[in-house]
CSV table of C-alpha atoms in Angstrom, one decimal:
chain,number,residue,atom,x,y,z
B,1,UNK,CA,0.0,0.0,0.0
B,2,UNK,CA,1.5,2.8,-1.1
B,3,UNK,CA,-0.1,5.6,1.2
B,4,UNK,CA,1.4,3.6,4.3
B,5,UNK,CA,3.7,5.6,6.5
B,6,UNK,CA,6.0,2.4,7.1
B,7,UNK,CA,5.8,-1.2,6.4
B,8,UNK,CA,7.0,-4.5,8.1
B,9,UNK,CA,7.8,-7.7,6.7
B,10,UNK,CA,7.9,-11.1,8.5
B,11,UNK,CA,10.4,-13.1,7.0
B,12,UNK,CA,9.4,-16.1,8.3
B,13,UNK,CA,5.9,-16.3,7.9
B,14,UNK,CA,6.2,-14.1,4.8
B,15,UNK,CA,3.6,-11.6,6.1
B,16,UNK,CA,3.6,-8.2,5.1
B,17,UNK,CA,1.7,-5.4,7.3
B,18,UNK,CA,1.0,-1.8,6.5
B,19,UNK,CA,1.2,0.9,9.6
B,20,UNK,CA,-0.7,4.1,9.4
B,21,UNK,CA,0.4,6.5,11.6
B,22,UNK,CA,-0.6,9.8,13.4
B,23,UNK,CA,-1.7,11.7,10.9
B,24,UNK,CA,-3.8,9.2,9.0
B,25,UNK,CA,-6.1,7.8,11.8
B,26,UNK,CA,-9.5,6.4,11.4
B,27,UNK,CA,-12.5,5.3,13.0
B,28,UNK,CA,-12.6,1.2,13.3
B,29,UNK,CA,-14.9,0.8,10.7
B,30,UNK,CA,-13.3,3.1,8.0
B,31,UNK,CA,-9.8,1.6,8.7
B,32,UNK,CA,-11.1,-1.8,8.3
B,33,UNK,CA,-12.5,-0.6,4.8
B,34,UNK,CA,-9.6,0.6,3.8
B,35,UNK,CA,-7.4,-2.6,4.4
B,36,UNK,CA,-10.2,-4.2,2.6
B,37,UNK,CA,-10.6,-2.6,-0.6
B,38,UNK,CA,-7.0,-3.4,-0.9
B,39,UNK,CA,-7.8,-7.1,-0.6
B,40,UNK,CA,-5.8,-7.0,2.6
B,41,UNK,CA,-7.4,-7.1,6.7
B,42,UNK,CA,-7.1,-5.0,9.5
B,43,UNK,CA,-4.1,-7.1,11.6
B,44,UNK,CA,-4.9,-9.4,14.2
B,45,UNK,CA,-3.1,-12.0,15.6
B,46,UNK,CA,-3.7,-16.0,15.4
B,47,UNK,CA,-1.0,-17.2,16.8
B,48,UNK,CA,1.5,-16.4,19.9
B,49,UNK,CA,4.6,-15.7,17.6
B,50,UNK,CA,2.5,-13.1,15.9
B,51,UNK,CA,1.5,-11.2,18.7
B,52,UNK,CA,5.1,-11.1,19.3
B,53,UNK,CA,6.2,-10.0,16.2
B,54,UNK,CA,3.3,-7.4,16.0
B,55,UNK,CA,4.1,-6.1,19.7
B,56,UNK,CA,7.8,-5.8,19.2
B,57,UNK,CA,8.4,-4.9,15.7
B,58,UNK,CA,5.3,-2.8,14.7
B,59,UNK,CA,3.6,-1.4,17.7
B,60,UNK,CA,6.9,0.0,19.0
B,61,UNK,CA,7.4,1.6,15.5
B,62,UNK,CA,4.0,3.6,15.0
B,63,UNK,CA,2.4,3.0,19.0
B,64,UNK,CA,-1.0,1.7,19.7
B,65,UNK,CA,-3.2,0.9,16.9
B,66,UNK,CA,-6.1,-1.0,16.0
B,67,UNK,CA,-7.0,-4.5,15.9
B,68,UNK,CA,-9.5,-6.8,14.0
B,69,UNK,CA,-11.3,-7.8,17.3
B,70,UNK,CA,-14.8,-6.9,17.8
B,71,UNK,CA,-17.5,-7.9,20.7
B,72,UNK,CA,-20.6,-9.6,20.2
B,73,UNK,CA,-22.7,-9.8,23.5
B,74,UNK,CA,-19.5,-9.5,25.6
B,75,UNK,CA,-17.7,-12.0,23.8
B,76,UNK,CA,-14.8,-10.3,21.5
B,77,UNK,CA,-14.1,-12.6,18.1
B,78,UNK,CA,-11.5,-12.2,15.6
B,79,UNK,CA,-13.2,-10.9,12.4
B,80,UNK,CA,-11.8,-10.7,8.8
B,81,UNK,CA,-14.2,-9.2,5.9
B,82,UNK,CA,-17.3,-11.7,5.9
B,83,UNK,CA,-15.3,-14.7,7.2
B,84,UNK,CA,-16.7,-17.0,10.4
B,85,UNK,CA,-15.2,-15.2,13.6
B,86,UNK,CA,-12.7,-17.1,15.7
B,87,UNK,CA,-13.1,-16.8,19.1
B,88,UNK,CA,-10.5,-14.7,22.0
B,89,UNK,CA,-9.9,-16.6,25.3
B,90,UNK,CA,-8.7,-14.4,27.7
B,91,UNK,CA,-7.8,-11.1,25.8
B,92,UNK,CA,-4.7,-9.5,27.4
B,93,UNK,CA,-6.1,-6.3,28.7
B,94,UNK,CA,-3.6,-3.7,29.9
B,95,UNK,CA,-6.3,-2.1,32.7
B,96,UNK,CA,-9.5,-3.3,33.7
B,97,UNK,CA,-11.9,-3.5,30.6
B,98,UNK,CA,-15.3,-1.9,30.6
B,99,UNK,CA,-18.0,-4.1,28.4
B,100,UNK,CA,-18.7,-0.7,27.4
B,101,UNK,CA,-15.8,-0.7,24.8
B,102,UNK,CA,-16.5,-3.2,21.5
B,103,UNK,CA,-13.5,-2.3,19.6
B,104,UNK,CA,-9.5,-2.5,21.5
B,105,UNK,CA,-6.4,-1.1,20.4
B,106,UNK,CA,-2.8,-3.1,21.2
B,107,UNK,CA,-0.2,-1.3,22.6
B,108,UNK,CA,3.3,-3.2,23.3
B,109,UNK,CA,1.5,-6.8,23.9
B,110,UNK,CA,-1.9,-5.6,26.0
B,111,UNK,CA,-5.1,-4.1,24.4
B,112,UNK,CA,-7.1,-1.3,25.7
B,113,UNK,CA,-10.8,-0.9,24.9
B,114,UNK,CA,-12.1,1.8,22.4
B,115,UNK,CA,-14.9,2.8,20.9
B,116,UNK,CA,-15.4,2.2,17.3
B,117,UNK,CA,-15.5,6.0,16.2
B,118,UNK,CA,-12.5,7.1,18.3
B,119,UNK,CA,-9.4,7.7,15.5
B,120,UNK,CA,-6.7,5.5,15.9
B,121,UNK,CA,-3.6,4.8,13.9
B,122,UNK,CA,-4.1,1.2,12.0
B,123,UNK,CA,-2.4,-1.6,10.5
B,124,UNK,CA,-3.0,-3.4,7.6
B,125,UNK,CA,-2.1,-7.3,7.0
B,126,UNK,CA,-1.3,-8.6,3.5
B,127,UNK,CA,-0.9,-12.5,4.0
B,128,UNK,CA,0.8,-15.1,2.1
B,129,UNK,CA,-1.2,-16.4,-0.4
B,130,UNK,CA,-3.3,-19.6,0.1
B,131,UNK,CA,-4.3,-22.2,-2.0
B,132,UNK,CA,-7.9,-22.5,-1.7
B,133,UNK,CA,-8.0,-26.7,-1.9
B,134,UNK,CA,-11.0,-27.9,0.6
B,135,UNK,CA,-12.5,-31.3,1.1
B,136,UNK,CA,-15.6,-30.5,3.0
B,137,UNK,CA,-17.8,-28.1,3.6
B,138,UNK,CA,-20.7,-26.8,6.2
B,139,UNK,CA,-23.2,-24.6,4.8
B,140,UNK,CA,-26.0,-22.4,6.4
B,141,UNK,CA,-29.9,-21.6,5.0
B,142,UNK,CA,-31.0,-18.1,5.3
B,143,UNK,CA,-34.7,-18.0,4.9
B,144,UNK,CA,-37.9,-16.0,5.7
B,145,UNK,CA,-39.3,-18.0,8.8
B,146,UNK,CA,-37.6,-20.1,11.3
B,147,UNK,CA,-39.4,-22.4,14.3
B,148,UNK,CA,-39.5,-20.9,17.2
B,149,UNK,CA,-38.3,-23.6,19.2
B,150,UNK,CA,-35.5,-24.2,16.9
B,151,UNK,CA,-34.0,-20.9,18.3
B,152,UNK,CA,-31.3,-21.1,20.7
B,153,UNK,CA,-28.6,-17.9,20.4
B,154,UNK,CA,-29.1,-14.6,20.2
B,155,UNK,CA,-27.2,-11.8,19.5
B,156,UNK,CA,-27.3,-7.6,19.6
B,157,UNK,CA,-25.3,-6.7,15.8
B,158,UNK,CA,-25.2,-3.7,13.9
B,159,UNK,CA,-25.1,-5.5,10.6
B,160,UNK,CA,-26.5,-8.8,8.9
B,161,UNK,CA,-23.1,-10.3,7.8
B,162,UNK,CA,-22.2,-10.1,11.4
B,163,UNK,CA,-25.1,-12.1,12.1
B,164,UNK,CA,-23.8,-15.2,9.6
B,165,UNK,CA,-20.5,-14.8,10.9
B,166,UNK,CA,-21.5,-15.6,14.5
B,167,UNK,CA,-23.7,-18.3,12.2
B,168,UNK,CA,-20.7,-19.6,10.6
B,169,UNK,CA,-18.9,-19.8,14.4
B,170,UNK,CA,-21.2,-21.9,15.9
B,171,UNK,CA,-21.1,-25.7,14.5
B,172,UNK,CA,-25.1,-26.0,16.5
B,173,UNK,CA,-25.9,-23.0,13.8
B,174,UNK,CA,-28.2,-24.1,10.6
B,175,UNK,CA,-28.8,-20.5,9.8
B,176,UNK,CA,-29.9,-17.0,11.8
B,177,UNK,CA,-32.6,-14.1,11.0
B,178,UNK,CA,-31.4,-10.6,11.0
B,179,UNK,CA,-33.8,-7.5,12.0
B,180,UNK,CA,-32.7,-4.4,12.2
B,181,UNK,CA,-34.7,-3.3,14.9
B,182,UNK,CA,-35.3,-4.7,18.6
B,183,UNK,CA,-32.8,-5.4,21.5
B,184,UNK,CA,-31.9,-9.1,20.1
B,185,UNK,CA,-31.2,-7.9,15.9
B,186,UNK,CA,-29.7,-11.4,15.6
B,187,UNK,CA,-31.3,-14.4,16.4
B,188,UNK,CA,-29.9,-18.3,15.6
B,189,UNK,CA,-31.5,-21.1,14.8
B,190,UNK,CA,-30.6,-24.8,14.6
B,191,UNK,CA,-33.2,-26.0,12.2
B,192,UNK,CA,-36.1,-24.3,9.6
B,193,UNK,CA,-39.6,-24.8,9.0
B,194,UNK,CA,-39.6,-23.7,5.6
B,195,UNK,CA,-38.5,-24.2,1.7
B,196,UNK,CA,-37.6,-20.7,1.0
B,197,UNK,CA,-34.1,-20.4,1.7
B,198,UNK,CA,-30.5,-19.3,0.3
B,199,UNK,CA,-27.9,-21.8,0.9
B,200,UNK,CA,-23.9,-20.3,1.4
B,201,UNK,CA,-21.5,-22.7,1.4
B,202,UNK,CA,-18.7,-22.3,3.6
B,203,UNK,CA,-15.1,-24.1,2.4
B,204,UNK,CA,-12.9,-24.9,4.6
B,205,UNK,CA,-9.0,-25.8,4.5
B,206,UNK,CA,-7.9,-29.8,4.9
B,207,UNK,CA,-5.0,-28.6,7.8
B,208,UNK,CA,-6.1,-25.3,8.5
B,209,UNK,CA,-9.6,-25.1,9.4
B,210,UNK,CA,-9.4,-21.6,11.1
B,211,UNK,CA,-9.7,-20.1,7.6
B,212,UNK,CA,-12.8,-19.7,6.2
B,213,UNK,CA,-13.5,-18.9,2.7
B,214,UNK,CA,-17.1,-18.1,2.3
B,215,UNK,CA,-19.2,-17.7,-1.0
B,216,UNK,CA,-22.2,-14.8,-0.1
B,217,UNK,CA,-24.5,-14.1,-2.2
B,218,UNK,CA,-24.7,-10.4,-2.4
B,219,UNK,CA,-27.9,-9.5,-2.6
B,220,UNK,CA,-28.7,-10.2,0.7
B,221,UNK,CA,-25.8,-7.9,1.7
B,222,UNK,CA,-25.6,-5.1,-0.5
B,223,UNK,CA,-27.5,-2.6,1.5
B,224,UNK,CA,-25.7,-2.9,4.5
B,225,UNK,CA,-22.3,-1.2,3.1
């Protein structure tokens, strides 16, 4: 990315990340778009050696910046574009975290909480590139009507493709209804009692099964960006 104000390379892993400093901050949201309509993601770490690399060799470059983890009914997730969300078990807080905060900065190795419209610098992740071989799949129904007694999760997110992600994250998950109104937007559902559905098949690596590649059909999403 050209517009970057310094960029890192991880030999090892061959992972290439894109800092944005002070003077080209964003809100959460708009950074994420950004690093997307590059084809890259907003950096987030999957394993230890990466939060080591990030905290040592970027974050002491450019300071605190943001961090592809967002919270879903007080549970934060790793999100990238309209892939399933991983889970975080015990996020590494650097003071004590208020559930008020959905979005979190790192700084060094320890997040703070933000807001999502605070400006914060920003790092984008270009990863090596993947050979999209799967030998299985799961795939979800969205549809018009579910059984009531087939729900079992529910969820409060701004937006519908957050609502298949947390879909896509739980295996118990045959598909979820979206409303953009009400205290509970998005609801899951285990089974359907109806024909009128869109499947979305969700591929999945052999070895890695972390990374999802999932086929959406637009039209259900369009309005939401």
């Amino acid at each position: 990315m050209k517009d970057a104000d310094r960029s890192f390379l991880n030999k090892k892993t061959q992972t290439c990340y894109y800092g944005y400093g002070n003077k080209k901050m964003l809100p959460y949201n708009a950074a994420k778009r950004k690093c997307e309509d590059a084809g890259l993601h907003i950096v987030f770490m999957e394993t230890e050696e990466e939060r080591e690399y990030v905290a040592k060799e970027i974050t002491q470059e450019i300071g605190g910046h943001w961090i592809g983890a967002e919270m879903f009914s007080h549970r934060w997730y790793w999100v990238r574009g309209c892939d399933a969300l991983d889970p975080i078990v015990n996020p590494p807080w650097r003071y004590n975290h208020s559930v008020n905060y959905s979005r979190a900065i790192i700084w060094g190795d320890k997040w703070s909480g933000k807001f999502p419209g605070q400006y914060c610098r920003f790092v984008c992740e270009e990863e090596p590139f993947k050979e999209e071989i799967c030998d299985g799949f799961r795939s979800f129904e969205r549809v018009n009507e579910w059984s009531s007694d087939a729900f079992f999760r529910s969820f409060n997110t701004l937006h519908e493709v957050d609502c298949g992600r947390l879909c896509l994250a739980d295996p118990s998950c045959k598909g979820f209804r979206f409303r953009k109104s009400g205290h509970h937007k998005c609801a899951l559902y285990n089974r359907s009692n109806t024909t009128t559905k869109t499947k979305t098949r969700c591929d999945a690596p052999r070895e890695e099964r972390r990374y999802i590649y999932l086929s959406i059909d637009l039209s259900i999403y369009l309005s939401i960006y």
